[in-house]
Amino acid sequence: MKGDPEPTDPISASEIAGVADAVEALRSGAISPEEFRRRRVVMGIYPIREGPDRYLLRVRIPLGRVSPRHLRTLAETADRYATGGGVHLTTRQDVHIYGVEMRRIEGALSFLAEAGLTTREACGDTVRNIVVCPFAGVSPGEVFDVTPYAQALGARLLRHPLGQRLPRKFKIAFDGCRGADHAGLLFQDVGVRAIVSPDGRPGFQVNVAGGLGALPQAGFPLEPFTPVCRLWSTVEALLRIFDRMGDRTNRGRARLKFVAGRLGAEAFRRLLFDERETVESSDPAGGPTMPDPVVTEGADPRGHAGLPAWTGAFRQVQAGLVAFPLRIPLGDISSERLRSLAELTERTGAEARITTAQGILLTDMPEAEGESIAGALRGYGFPPPRAVSIVRCAGTDTCTVGATRVRGLAALLEEKIASMEAETGRQGPVAIRISGCPNGCGHHLVGEIGLRGVARKVNGRLAPHYMLHLGGGAREDGSALFGAPIGRIAARRVPEAVERLLRLLDAERINGEDVGETLARLGQDRFAASLIDLLEEPPERYGEEDFFDLGVSSPEVFPAVSAGKAP
């Protein structure tokens, strides 16, 4: 999978011309803003807060894997066509380029296309970029490499007629690791896990109808075992059902999970199996070509444990090669560091993979050069991962939907965690997930500590707050938990609240426990009690500064917008 991934469809000249025509039609008044929205979203173009003429481009990164050429192209696009300074990594392994002026959209899309990069169907009511476990193909603990199946499915679905005007977005993810879920399989419309059947056949367990947002639902297994030869027909049947039965009148209830909810799991399964038979009988040779899986032996990961030179580095299943995880603070990476990464991967033959936690995993590094590579990474300004990880959405710095400035909070938490780490030298793994609104782009519901931006009326005025959730995440047994809501905390006191929670977890955790187990053993009330003076504070405790959001140096109306549909 090194070099430029194949196939990475470029945006066609006609698609770029269509965007250019839509821009001119909007500027001349020939089409309405709503019609412009309809045309731009399928091309991965969203408005942002920098002004009425500024947009973000969401670039699809198939498999989350970026070649040296792609890294340089992303850096150059950000510098040449946008506000510059870098890009943002998303939880779907896409890349956001912020601040592109309307008149420069055509040029930016053309420049990306020359390198084989596309924004097509990164947004809108389409099949979104397929998420793939970042450890696929290199993990010593995987069942088999899911990469070829995700790649084949993604290539077939891009521009597929079924995926152009769905009732709502449609999300797919793949993972092959034993006893772990790095792709959020249960929170997708389709979550595909590599398994081996009781009679020894490699294939998949497919979970369907999951989703986050204001009404979260964990996906349920479609059947005990889906053979490789039926993967495409299963997905096509699901898309046909969704296209036919999804609610096109109420976007708030338009996802696949609501179709399954109306029918019930058993009726939904029967409908899907019937539709799959129809797909297979009408086009027996349909679907992309997929290879037979090669099952790995499932080596003990402890035998592949890391390198002293870099926290989190591990020996791959391929002898002599190691993988280095990089922490990308706030999910933001500068153009300079993108170019440095391109130079390093080109020189070493490594591959860069965007992770679902807004980091980067460098694979295929020669173990013999481990120490020198670690030194080079530090020289380029890349830090190793921390035990406490933060994932965030864009928040109101750029997003026109969010309620709070998530980036400002995440930056303060990064500082707080670094200070605690330097002070105590010990912290157990904790996943912090932050969203600026109920849409949940920061996956707050599946964070061990989850924070969702809300507005609370205090003394007749709206003040920025975060609803605290505890105990979310995927479990090793394949189940999922959504974080329980604990209460609202004023935005400026969230860093203090998180510090208390982390200290309590460190003090009370028994060796070998994960956060979920500690929470379950102690009970949520124990953690809520440690925050009693911060949760739902009385109005008399609020000062003028509590009505301004984090990162805002001058007064502004809060909230800037109310959370609503995606732009």
Coordinates of C-alpha atoms in Angstrom, one line a residue:
M1 CA 0.0 0.0 0.0
K2 CA 2.9 2.3 -0.4
G3 CA 3.1 5.2 -2.9
D4 CA 0.0 6.7 -4.3
P5 CA -2.9 4.4 -3.3
E6 CA -4.8 2.7 -6.2
P7 CA -7.4 3.5 -7.1
T8 CA -7.8 7.0 -5.9
D9 CA -10.3 8.6 -8.2
P10 CA -9.5 12.2 -9.3
I11 CA -12.3 14.6 -9.4
S12 CA -13.3 14.7 -13.0
A13 CA -13.0 17.8 -15.1
S14 CA -16.8 17.9 -15.5
E15 CA -17.3 17.8 -11.8
I16 CA -14.9 20.7 -11.2
A17 CA -16.6 22.6 -14.1
G18 CA -19.9 22.0 -12.4
V19 CA -18.7 23.5 -9.1
A20 CA -17.3 26.5 -11.0
D21 CA -20.6 27.0 -12.8
A22 CA -22.5 26.8 -9.5
V23 CA -20.2 29.4 -7.9
E24 CA -20.8 31.8 -10.8
A25 CA -24.5 31.2 -10.8
L26 CA -24.7 31.9 -7.1
R27 CA -22.7 35.1 -7.4
S28 CA -24.9 36.3 -10.3
G29 CA -28.1 35.4 -8.5
A30 CA -29.1 32.8 -11.0
I31 CA -29.4 30.1 -8.3
S32 CA -30.5 30.3 -4.7
P33 CA -28.1 29.6 -1.7
E34 CA -30.1 26.5 -1.1
E35 CA -29.6 25.2 -4.6
F36 CA -25.9 26.1 -4.3
R37 CA -25.8 24.1 -1.1
R38 CA -27.3 21.1 -2.9
R39 CA -24.6 21.2 -5.5
R40 CA -21.6 21.9 -3.2
V41 CA -22.2 19.4 -0.4
V42 CA -21.8 16.3 -2.6
M43 CA -18.4 17.8 -3.5
G44 CA -17.2 18.1 0.1
I45 CA -17.6 21.9 0.4
Y46 CA -18.9 23.5 3.6
P47 CA -19.2 27.1 4.6
I48 CA -17.3 28.2 7.7
R49 CA -17.4 31.1 10.2
E50 CA -14.5 33.1 8.7
G51 CA -16.9 35.0 6.5
P52 CA -19.7 34.5 4.0
D53 CA -17.2 33.9 1.3
R54 CA -15.1 31.3 3.1
Y55 CA -15.4 27.5 2.8
L56 CA -13.7 24.3 4.0
L57 CA -12.8 21.5 1.6
R58 CA -13.1 18.0 3.1
V59 CA -10.6 15.8 1.2
R60 CA -11.3 12.0 1.2
I61 CA -8.3 9.9 2.1
P62 CA -9.1 6.3 1.1
L63 CA -8.1 3.9 3.9
G64 CA -6.7 7.0 5.7
R65 CA -3.4 6.5 3.9
V66 CA -1.5 9.4 2.5
S67 CA 1.5 9.2 0.2
P68 CA 4.4 11.7 0.2
R69 CA 2.9 13.3 -2.9
H70 CA -0.4 13.7 -1.2
L71 CA 1.1 15.1 2.0
R72 CA 2.9 17.8 -0.1
T73 CA -0.3 18.5 -2.1
L74 CA -2.3 19.0 1.0
A75 CA 0.3 21.4 2.4
E76 CA 0.5 23.3 -0.9
T77 CA -3.3 23.5 -1.2
A78 CA -3.6 24.9 2.3
D79 CA -0.9 27.5 1.7
R80 CA -1.8 28.5 -1.9
Y81 CA -5.6 28.4 -1.9
A82 CA -6.7 28.7 1.8
T83 CA -5.9 30.8 4.8
G84 CA -2.7 28.7 5.1
G85 CA -0.9 27.2 8.1
G86 CA -2.0 23.6 7.7
V87 CA -4.9 21.2 7.8
H88 CA -7.1 19.4 10.3
L89 CA -7.5 15.6 10.6
T90 CA -11.0 14.1 11.1
T91 CA -12.3 11.1 12.9
R92 CA -13.3 9.6 9.5
Q93 CA -9.7 9.8 8.3
D94 CA -10.5 12.8 6.0
V95 CA -8.6 16.1 5.9
H96 CA -10.1 19.5 6.3
I97 CA -8.6 22.5 4.5
Y98 CA -10.1 25.7 6.0
G99 CA -10.6 29.2 4.6
V100 CA -10.9 28.7 0.8
E101 CA -12.4 31.8 -0.8
M102 CA -15.4 31.0 -3.1
R103 CA -13.5 32.3 -6.1
R104 CA -10.6 29.9 -5.4
I105 CA -12.6 26.7 -4.9
E106 CA -12.2 25.7 -8.5
G107 CA -8.4 26.1 -8.5
A108 CA -8.1 24.2 -5.2
L109 CA -10.2 21.3 -6.5
S110 CA -8.1 21.1 -9.7
F111 CA -4.9 21.2 -7.8
L112 CA -6.0 18.4 -5.5
A113 CA -7.2 16.4 -8.5
E114 CA -3.8 16.6 -10.2
A115 CA -2.4 14.5 -7.3
G116 CA -5.3 12.1 -7.4
L117 CA -7.2 13.5 -4.4
T118 CA -10.9 14.1 -4.3
T119 CA -13.5 15.8 -2.1
R120 CA -16.3 14.0 -3.9
E121 CA -18.9 12.5 -1.5
A122 CA -16.9 13.5 1.6
C123 CA -20.1 15.4 2.6
G124 CA -23.8 15.3 1.9
D125 CA -26.3 12.5 1.7
T126 CA -23.8 10.0 0.3
V127 CA -21.7 7.1 1.3
R128 CA -18.9 8.8 3.2
N129 CA -15.2 7.9 3.3
I130 CA -14.9 4.3 4.6
V131 CA -13.1 4.1 7.9
V132 CA -10.4 1.4 8.3
C133 CA -8.6 0.3 11.4
P134 CA -5.2 2.1 11.2
F135 CA -3.4 -1.1 12.4
A136 CA -4.8 -3.1 9.4
G137 CA -2.1 -5.3 7.8
V138 CA 0.6 -4.5 10.5
S139 CA -1.0 -5.6 13.8
P140 CA 0.3 -8.8 15.3
G141 CA -3.1 -9.3 16.8
E142 CA -5.4 -9.1 13.8
V143 CA -7.5 -11.9 12.3
F144 CA -6.7 -10.9 8.7
D145 CA -6.0 -7.7 6.9
V146 CA -9.2 -6.0 6.0
T147 CA -7.5 -3.4 3.7
P148 CA -8.3 -5.1 0.4
Y149 CA -12.0 -5.3 1.2
A150 CA -12.4 -1.8 2.4
Q151 CA -10.5 -0.5 -0.6
A152 CA -12.6 -2.5 -3.1
L153 CA -15.8 -1.5 -1.5
G154 CA -14.8 2.2 -1.3
A155 CA -13.7 2.3 -4.9
R156 CA -17.0 0.7 -6.1
L157 CA -19.2 3.0 -4.0
L158 CA -17.6 6.3 -5.0
R159 CA -19.9 7.9 -7.6
H160 CA -22.1 4.8 -7.5
P161 CA -25.7 5.8 -8.5
L162 CA -27.2 4.4 -5.3
G163 CA -25.0 6.7 -3.2
Q164 CA -25.8 10.1 -4.7
R165 CA -29.1 11.1 -3.2
L166 CA -29.7 9.0 -0.1
P167 CA -32.1 10.2 2.6
R168 CA -29.1 10.9 4.8
K169 CA -25.4 10.1 5.1
F170 CA -24.2 6.5 5.2
K171 CA -21.1 5.4 7.1
I172 CA -19.1 2.2 6.8
A173 CA -16.1 1.0 8.8
F174 CA -13.8 -2.0 8.9
D175 CA -11.6 -3.6 11.7
G176 CA -9.7 -6.8 11.8
C177 CA -8.1 -6.7 15.3
R178 CA -8.9 -9.4 17.9
G179 CA -10.4 -8.1 21.1
A180 CA -10.3 -4.4 20.0
D181 CA -12.3 -1.9 18.0
H182 CA -10.3 1.0 16.5
A183 CA -12.9 2.0 13.9
G184 CA -16.1 2.4 16.0
L185 CA -17.8 -0.5 14.3
L186 CA -21.0 -0.3 16.4
F187 CA -21.5 3.4 15.7
Q188 CA -21.7 3.0 11.9
D189 CA -24.5 2.3 9.5
V190 CA -22.4 -0.8 8.6
G191 CA -19.5 -2.1 10.8
V192 CA -17.5 -4.9 9.3
R193 CA -15.3 -7.1 11.6
A194 CA -12.9 -9.8 10.4
I195 CA -13.8 -13.2 12.0
V196 CA -13.3 -16.9 11.4
S197 CA -16.4 -19.0 11.5
P198 CA -16.7 -22.1 13.8
D199 CA -15.9 -24.3 10.8
G200 CA -12.7 -22.4 10.0
R201 CA -13.8 -20.1 7.2
P202 CA -12.6 -16.5 7.2
G203 CA -15.2 -13.8 6.6
F204 CA -17.0 -11.1 8.4
Q205 CA -19.4 -10.2 11.2
V206 CA -21.5 -7.3 9.9
N207 CA -23.2 -5.0 12.4
V208 CA -25.8 -2.6 11.0
A209 CA -27.9 0.5 11.9
G210 CA -25.6 2.1 14.5
G211 CA -25.1 5.8 14.9
L212 CA -24.3 8.6 17.3
G213 CA -25.9 12.1 17.4
A214 CA -28.8 13.2 19.6
L215 CA -30.4 9.7 19.5
P216 CA -27.5 7.3 19.7
Q217 CA -27.9 3.6 18.9
A218 CA -25.5 0.7 18.8
G219 CA -25.5 -1.4 15.7
F220 CA -26.7 -5.0 15.9
P221 CA -25.3 -8.1 14.2
L222 CA -27.0 -8.9 10.9
E223 CA -26.0 -12.6 11.0
P224 CA -23.4 -14.7 12.7
F225 CA -21.2 -15.0 9.7
T226 CA -21.1 -13.2 6.3
P227 CA -18.7 -14.8 3.7
V228 CA -16.5 -12.5 1.7
C229 CA -18.4 -13.4 -1.5
R230 CA -21.6 -11.8 0.0
L231 CA -20.1 -8.6 1.4
W232 CA -20.9 -6.5 -1.7
S233 CA -24.5 -7.8 -2.1
T234 CA -25.1 -7.2 1.6
V235 CA -24.0 -3.6 1.4
E236 CA -25.9 -3.0 -1.9
A237 CA -29.0 -4.5 -0.4
L238 CA -28.7 -2.2 2.7
L239 CA -28.3 0.9 0.4
R240 CA -31.3 -0.1 -1.6
I241 CA -33.5 -0.5 1.5
F242 CA -32.2 2.8 2.9
D243 CA -32.8 4.6 -0.4
R244 CA -36.3 3.2 -0.5
M245 CA -37.4 3.5 3.1
G246 CA -35.3 6.2 4.7
D247 CA -37.3 9.3 5.9
R248 CA -36.9 12.1 3.3
T249 CA -39.2 14.5 5.1
N250 CA -37.5 14.7 8.5
R251 CA -33.7 14.8 8.5
G252 CA -33.5 14.4 12.2
R253 CA -34.9 10.8 11.7
A254 CA -33.5 10.0 8.3
R255 CA -30.6 7.7 9.2
L256 CA -30.6 3.9 8.7
K257 CA -31.0 3.3 12.4
F258 CA -34.5 4.8 12.3
V259 CA -35.5 2.4 9.5
A260 CA -34.3 -0.5 11.6
G261 CA -36.0 0.9 14.6
R262 CA -39.4 1.2 12.9
L263 CA -39.2 -2.4 11.6
G264 CA -37.5 -4.1 14.5
A265 CA -34.3 -6.1 14.2
E266 CA -35.8 -9.4 13.1
A267 CA -38.1 -7.8 10.4
F268 CA -35.1 -5.7 9.2
R269 CA -33.0 -8.8 8.9
R270 CA -35.6 -10.6 6.9
L271 CA -36.1 -7.7 4.6
L272 CA -32.3 -7.4 4.1
F273 CA -31.9 -11.1 3.4
D274 CA -34.7 -11.0 0.8
E275 CA -33.2 -7.9 -0.8
R276 CA -29.8 -9.5 -0.9
E277 CA -31.2 -12.5 -2.7
T278 CA -32.7 -10.1 -5.3
V279 CA -29.3 -8.3 -5.7
E280 CA -27.5 -11.6 -6.2
S281 CA -30.0 -13.1 -8.6
S282 CA -30.3 -10.0 -10.8
D283 CA -26.5 -9.6 -11.1
P284 CA -24.7 -12.8 -10.1
A285 CA -21.3 -11.5 -11.2
G286 CA -21.8 -8.0 -9.7
G287 CA -19.6 -6.4 -7.1
P288 CA -15.9 -5.8 -7.0
T289 CA -13.3 -8.5 -7.0
M290 CA -12.2 -9.5 -3.5
P291 CA -9.3 -11.8 -2.6
D292 CA -9.5 -14.8 -0.3
P293 CA -8.5 -13.7 3.2
V294 CA -5.2 -14.9 4.7
V295 CA -5.7 -15.6 8.4
T296 CA -2.8 -14.7 10.7
E297 CA -1.7 -16.8 13.6
G298 CA -2.6 -14.1 16.1
A299 CA 0.8 -13.5 17.6
D300 CA 1.0 -12.4 21.2
P301 CA 1.2 -8.6 21.1
R302 CA 3.5 -8.6 24.1
G303 CA 6.2 -10.1 21.9
H304 CA 5.8 -7.1 19.6
A305 CA 5.9 -4.5 22.3
G306 CA 7.4 -1.1 21.8
L307 CA 10.7 0.5 21.6
P308 CA 12.3 2.5 24.4
A309 CA 13.0 5.4 22.0
W310 CA 9.3 6.1 21.3
T311 CA 6.2 5.7 23.5
G312 CA 3.6 3.5 21.8
A313 CA 5.9 2.2 19.0
F314 CA 5.4 -1.5 18.3
R315 CA 7.0 -4.2 16.2
Q316 CA 4.8 -5.1 13.2
V317 CA 3.8 -8.6 12.2
Q318 CA 6.4 -8.1 9.4
A319 CA 9.8 -9.0 10.7
G320 CA 12.2 -6.1 11.1
L321 CA 9.6 -3.3 10.7
V322 CA 8.1 -1.1 13.4
A323 CA 5.2 1.4 13.6
F324 CA 5.4 4.8 15.3
P325 CA 2.2 6.5 16.5
L326 CA 2.3 10.3 16.4
R327 CA 0.2 12.6 18.5
I328 CA -1.2 15.5 16.5
P329 CA -2.3 18.0 19.1
L330 CA -5.9 19.2 18.5
G331 CA -5.9 17.2 15.2
D332 CA -4.1 20.2 13.6
I333 CA -1.0 19.7 11.5
S334 CA 1.0 22.5 9.9
S335 CA 2.0 22.7 6.3
E336 CA 5.6 22.6 7.4
R337 CA 5.1 19.3 9.3
L338 CA 3.2 17.8 6.4
R339 CA 6.2 18.4 4.2
S340 CA 8.6 17.1 6.8
L341 CA 6.4 13.9 7.1
A342 CA 6.5 13.6 3.3
E343 CA 10.3 13.8 3.3
L344 CA 10.7 11.2 6.1
T345 CA 8.3 8.7 4.6
E346 CA 9.8 9.1 1.2
R347 CA 13.3 8.5 2.6
T348 CA 12.5 5.6 4.8
G349 CA 9.9 3.9 2.7
A350 CA 7.3 4.3 5.5
E351 CA 3.6 4.8 5.1
A352 CA 1.6 7.5 6.9
R353 CA -1.9 6.6 8.1
I354 CA -4.5 9.0 9.6
T355 CA -6.1 7.4 12.7
T356 CA -9.6 7.7 13.9
A357 CA -8.3 9.5 17.0
Q358 CA -6.9 12.4 14.8
G359 CA -3.4 11.2 15.0
I360 CA -1.0 9.6 12.5
L361 CA 0.5 6.1 12.5
L362 CA 3.8 5.7 10.6
T363 CA 4.2 2.1 9.5
D364 CA 6.9 0.0 7.8
M365 CA 9.8 1.8 9.5
P366 CA 13.0 -0.2 9.7
E367 CA 13.6 -1.3 13.3
A368 CA 17.3 -1.0 12.9
E369 CA 16.8 2.8 12.4
G370 CA 14.3 3.2 15.3
E371 CA 16.4 5.5 17.4
S372 CA 17.4 7.8 14.5
I373 CA 13.8 7.9 13.3
A374 CA 12.6 8.8 16.8
G375 CA 15.1 11.6 16.9
A376 CA 14.1 12.8 13.5
L377 CA 10.4 12.9 14.5
R378 CA 11.2 14.9 17.6
G379 CA 13.3 17.3 15.5
Y380 CA 10.3 17.8 13.2
G381 CA 8.2 18.7 16.2
F382 CA 6.1 15.5 16.3
P383 CA 5.4 14.2 19.9
P384 CA 4.7 10.6 20.9
P385 CA 1.2 9.8 22.2
R386 CA 0.1 10.5 25.7
A387 CA -1.9 8.1 27.9
V388 CA -4.7 10.6 28.0
S389 CA -5.9 11.3 24.5
I390 CA -8.2 14.1 23.2
V391 CA -10.4 14.0 20.1
R392 CA -12.4 17.1 19.2
C393 CA -14.8 18.4 16.6
A394 CA -14.2 21.8 14.9
G395 CA -16.5 23.7 17.3
T396 CA -17.6 27.3 16.6
D397 CA -14.1 28.5 15.5
T398 CA -15.1 27.3 12.1
C399 CA -18.3 25.1 12.3
T400 CA -21.6 27.0 11.6
V401 CA -23.6 24.4 13.5
G402 CA -21.7 24.1 16.9
A403 CA -22.6 25.8 20.1
T404 CA -19.2 26.1 21.8
R405 CA -15.5 26.8 21.0
V406 CA -14.2 23.2 21.3
R407 CA -10.8 24.1 20.1
G408 CA -10.2 26.5 23.0
L409 CA -11.2 23.9 25.5
A410 CA -9.1 21.2 23.9
A411 CA -6.0 23.5 24.0
L412 CA -6.5 24.2 27.7
L413 CA -6.9 20.5 28.4
E414 CA -3.7 19.7 26.5
E415 CA -1.9 22.2 28.8
K416 CA -3.5 20.7 31.9
I417 CA -2.7 17.1 31.0
A418 CA 0.9 18.1 30.2
S419 CA 1.3 19.8 33.6
M420 CA -0.2 16.8 35.4
E421 CA 2.1 14.4 33.5
A422 CA 5.1 16.4 34.4
E423 CA 4.0 16.6 38.1
T424 CA 3.1 13.0 38.8
G425 CA 4.8 11.1 36.0
R426 CA 1.9 8.6 35.9
Q427 CA -1.4 8.6 34.2
G428 CA -3.5 5.6 33.0
P429 CA -5.0 5.6 29.5
V430 CA -8.1 7.7 29.3
A431 CA -10.0 8.8 26.1
I432 CA -11.5 12.3 26.2
R433 CA -13.9 13.1 23.4
I434 CA -15.3 16.6 22.9
S435 CA -18.2 17.8 20.7
G436 CA -19.6 21.3 20.3
C437 CA -23.2 20.2 19.8
P438 CA -25.5 17.1 19.9
N439 CA -24.4 16.0 16.4
G440 CA -21.4 14.4 18.1
C441 CA -18.7 14.8 15.5
G442 CA -16.2 14.6 18.4
H443 CA -17.7 11.3 19.5
H444 CA -18.4 12.5 23.1
L445 CA -20.8 9.7 23.7
V446 CA -18.1 7.1 23.3
G447 CA -15.4 8.8 25.3
E448 CA -14.5 7.5 28.7
I449 CA -14.8 11.2 29.5
G450 CA -17.2 12.9 27.1
L451 CA -18.0 16.6 26.8
R452 CA -20.8 18.1 24.8
G453 CA -21.1 21.8 24.3
V454 CA -24.4 23.3 25.5
A455 CA -25.9 26.7 26.3
R456 CA -27.4 27.3 29.8
K457 CA -29.5 30.2 30.7
V458 CA -28.1 32.0 33.8
N459 CA -29.6 35.2 35.2
G460 CA -31.5 35.6 31.9
R461 CA -28.3 35.2 29.7
L462 CA -26.9 32.3 27.9
A463 CA -23.5 31.0 29.1
P464 CA -21.2 28.3 27.5
H465 CA -21.3 25.0 29.3
Y466 CA -20.4 21.4 28.7
M467 CA -22.5 18.4 29.5
L468 CA -20.2 15.8 31.1
H469 CA -20.7 12.2 30.1
L470 CA -18.8 9.3 31.7
G471 CA -18.1 5.7 30.8
G472 CA -18.6 5.5 27.0
G473 CA -16.7 3.3 24.6
A474 CA -16.4 0.0 22.9
R475 CA -15.7 -3.1 25.0
E476 CA -13.5 -6.1 24.2
D477 CA -16.6 -8.4 24.1
G478 CA -17.9 -6.4 21.2
S479 CA -20.5 -4.5 23.1
A480 CA -20.8 -0.7 23.3
L481 CA -21.7 1.8 26.0
F482 CA -22.8 5.4 25.6
G483 CA -21.5 7.7 28.3
A484 CA -24.0 8.6 31.0
P485 CA -24.8 12.3 31.4
I486 CA -23.6 13.6 34.7
G487 CA -24.4 17.3 34.6
R488 CA -23.5 20.7 33.1
I489 CA -20.2 22.4 33.9
A490 CA -19.4 26.1 33.0
A491 CA -16.9 26.1 30.2
R492 CA -14.2 27.9 32.1
R493 CA -14.3 25.3 34.9
V494 CA -14.2 22.2 32.7
P495 CA -10.3 21.9 32.9
E496 CA -10.5 21.8 36.7
A497 CA -13.3 19.2 36.5
V498 CA -11.2 17.0 34.1
E499 CA -8.2 17.3 36.4
R500 CA -10.2 16.1 39.3
L501 CA -11.6 13.1 37.3
L502 CA -8.1 12.1 36.1
R503 CA -6.6 12.3 39.6
L504 CA -9.5 10.2 41.0
L505 CA -9.1 7.6 38.3
D506 CA -5.3 7.4 38.9
A507 CA -5.8 7.1 42.7
E508 CA -8.6 4.5 42.6
R509 CA -7.7 2.4 39.6
I510 CA -6.6 -1.2 40.4
N511 CA -3.8 -2.6 38.3
G512 CA -5.1 -4.0 35.0
E513 CA -8.4 -2.1 35.1
D514 CA -9.4 0.1 32.2
V515 CA -11.4 3.2 32.8
G516 CA -14.7 1.6 32.1
E517 CA -14.0 -1.1 34.8
T518 CA -13.0 1.5 37.3
L519 CA -16.1 3.5 36.7
A520 CA -18.3 0.5 37.0
R521 CA -16.7 -0.6 40.2
L522 CA -16.8 2.7 41.9
G523 CA -20.1 3.9 40.4
Q524 CA -20.8 7.2 38.7
D525 CA -22.0 8.8 41.9
R526 CA -18.5 8.6 43.3
F527 CA -17.1 10.7 40.4
A528 CA -20.0 13.1 40.4
A529 CA -19.4 13.7 44.1
S530 CA -15.9 14.9 43.4
L531 CA -17.4 17.6 41.1
I532 CA -20.3 18.6 43.4
D533 CA -19.3 22.3 43.5
L534 CA -18.9 22.5 39.7
L535 CA -22.0 20.7 38.4
E536 CA -25.1 22.8 37.8
E537 CA -23.7 25.8 39.8
P538 CA -26.1 28.3 41.3
P539 CA -26.5 31.6 39.4
E540 CA -24.8 33.7 42.1
R541 CA -21.5 32.0 41.4
Y542 CA -21.3 33.3 37.8
G543 CA -19.1 36.3 36.9
E544 CA -19.0 38.3 33.7
E545 CA -16.2 36.1 32.3
D546 CA -18.4 33.0 32.5
F547 CA -20.6 34.4 29.7
F548 CA -17.7 34.4 27.2
D549 CA -16.5 31.2 25.6
L550 CA -13.0 29.8 25.8
G551 CA -10.5 31.3 23.4
V552 CA -12.5 34.5 23.0
S553 CA -10.5 37.6 24.0
S554 CA -13.3 40.1 23.4
P555 CA -17.0 40.1 24.1
E556 CA -19.3 38.4 21.5
V557 CA -22.8 37.1 21.5
F558 CA -23.1 33.6 22.9
P559 CA -24.0 31.3 21.4
A560 CA -23.1 32.5 17.9
V561 CA -25.6 30.1 16.4
S562 CA -28.0 27.4 17.6
A563 CA -27.1 23.8 16.8
G564 CA -29.0 22.6 13.8
K565 CA -28.5 20.6 10.6
A566 CA -25.1 20.4 9.0
P567 CA -24.5 23.1 6.5

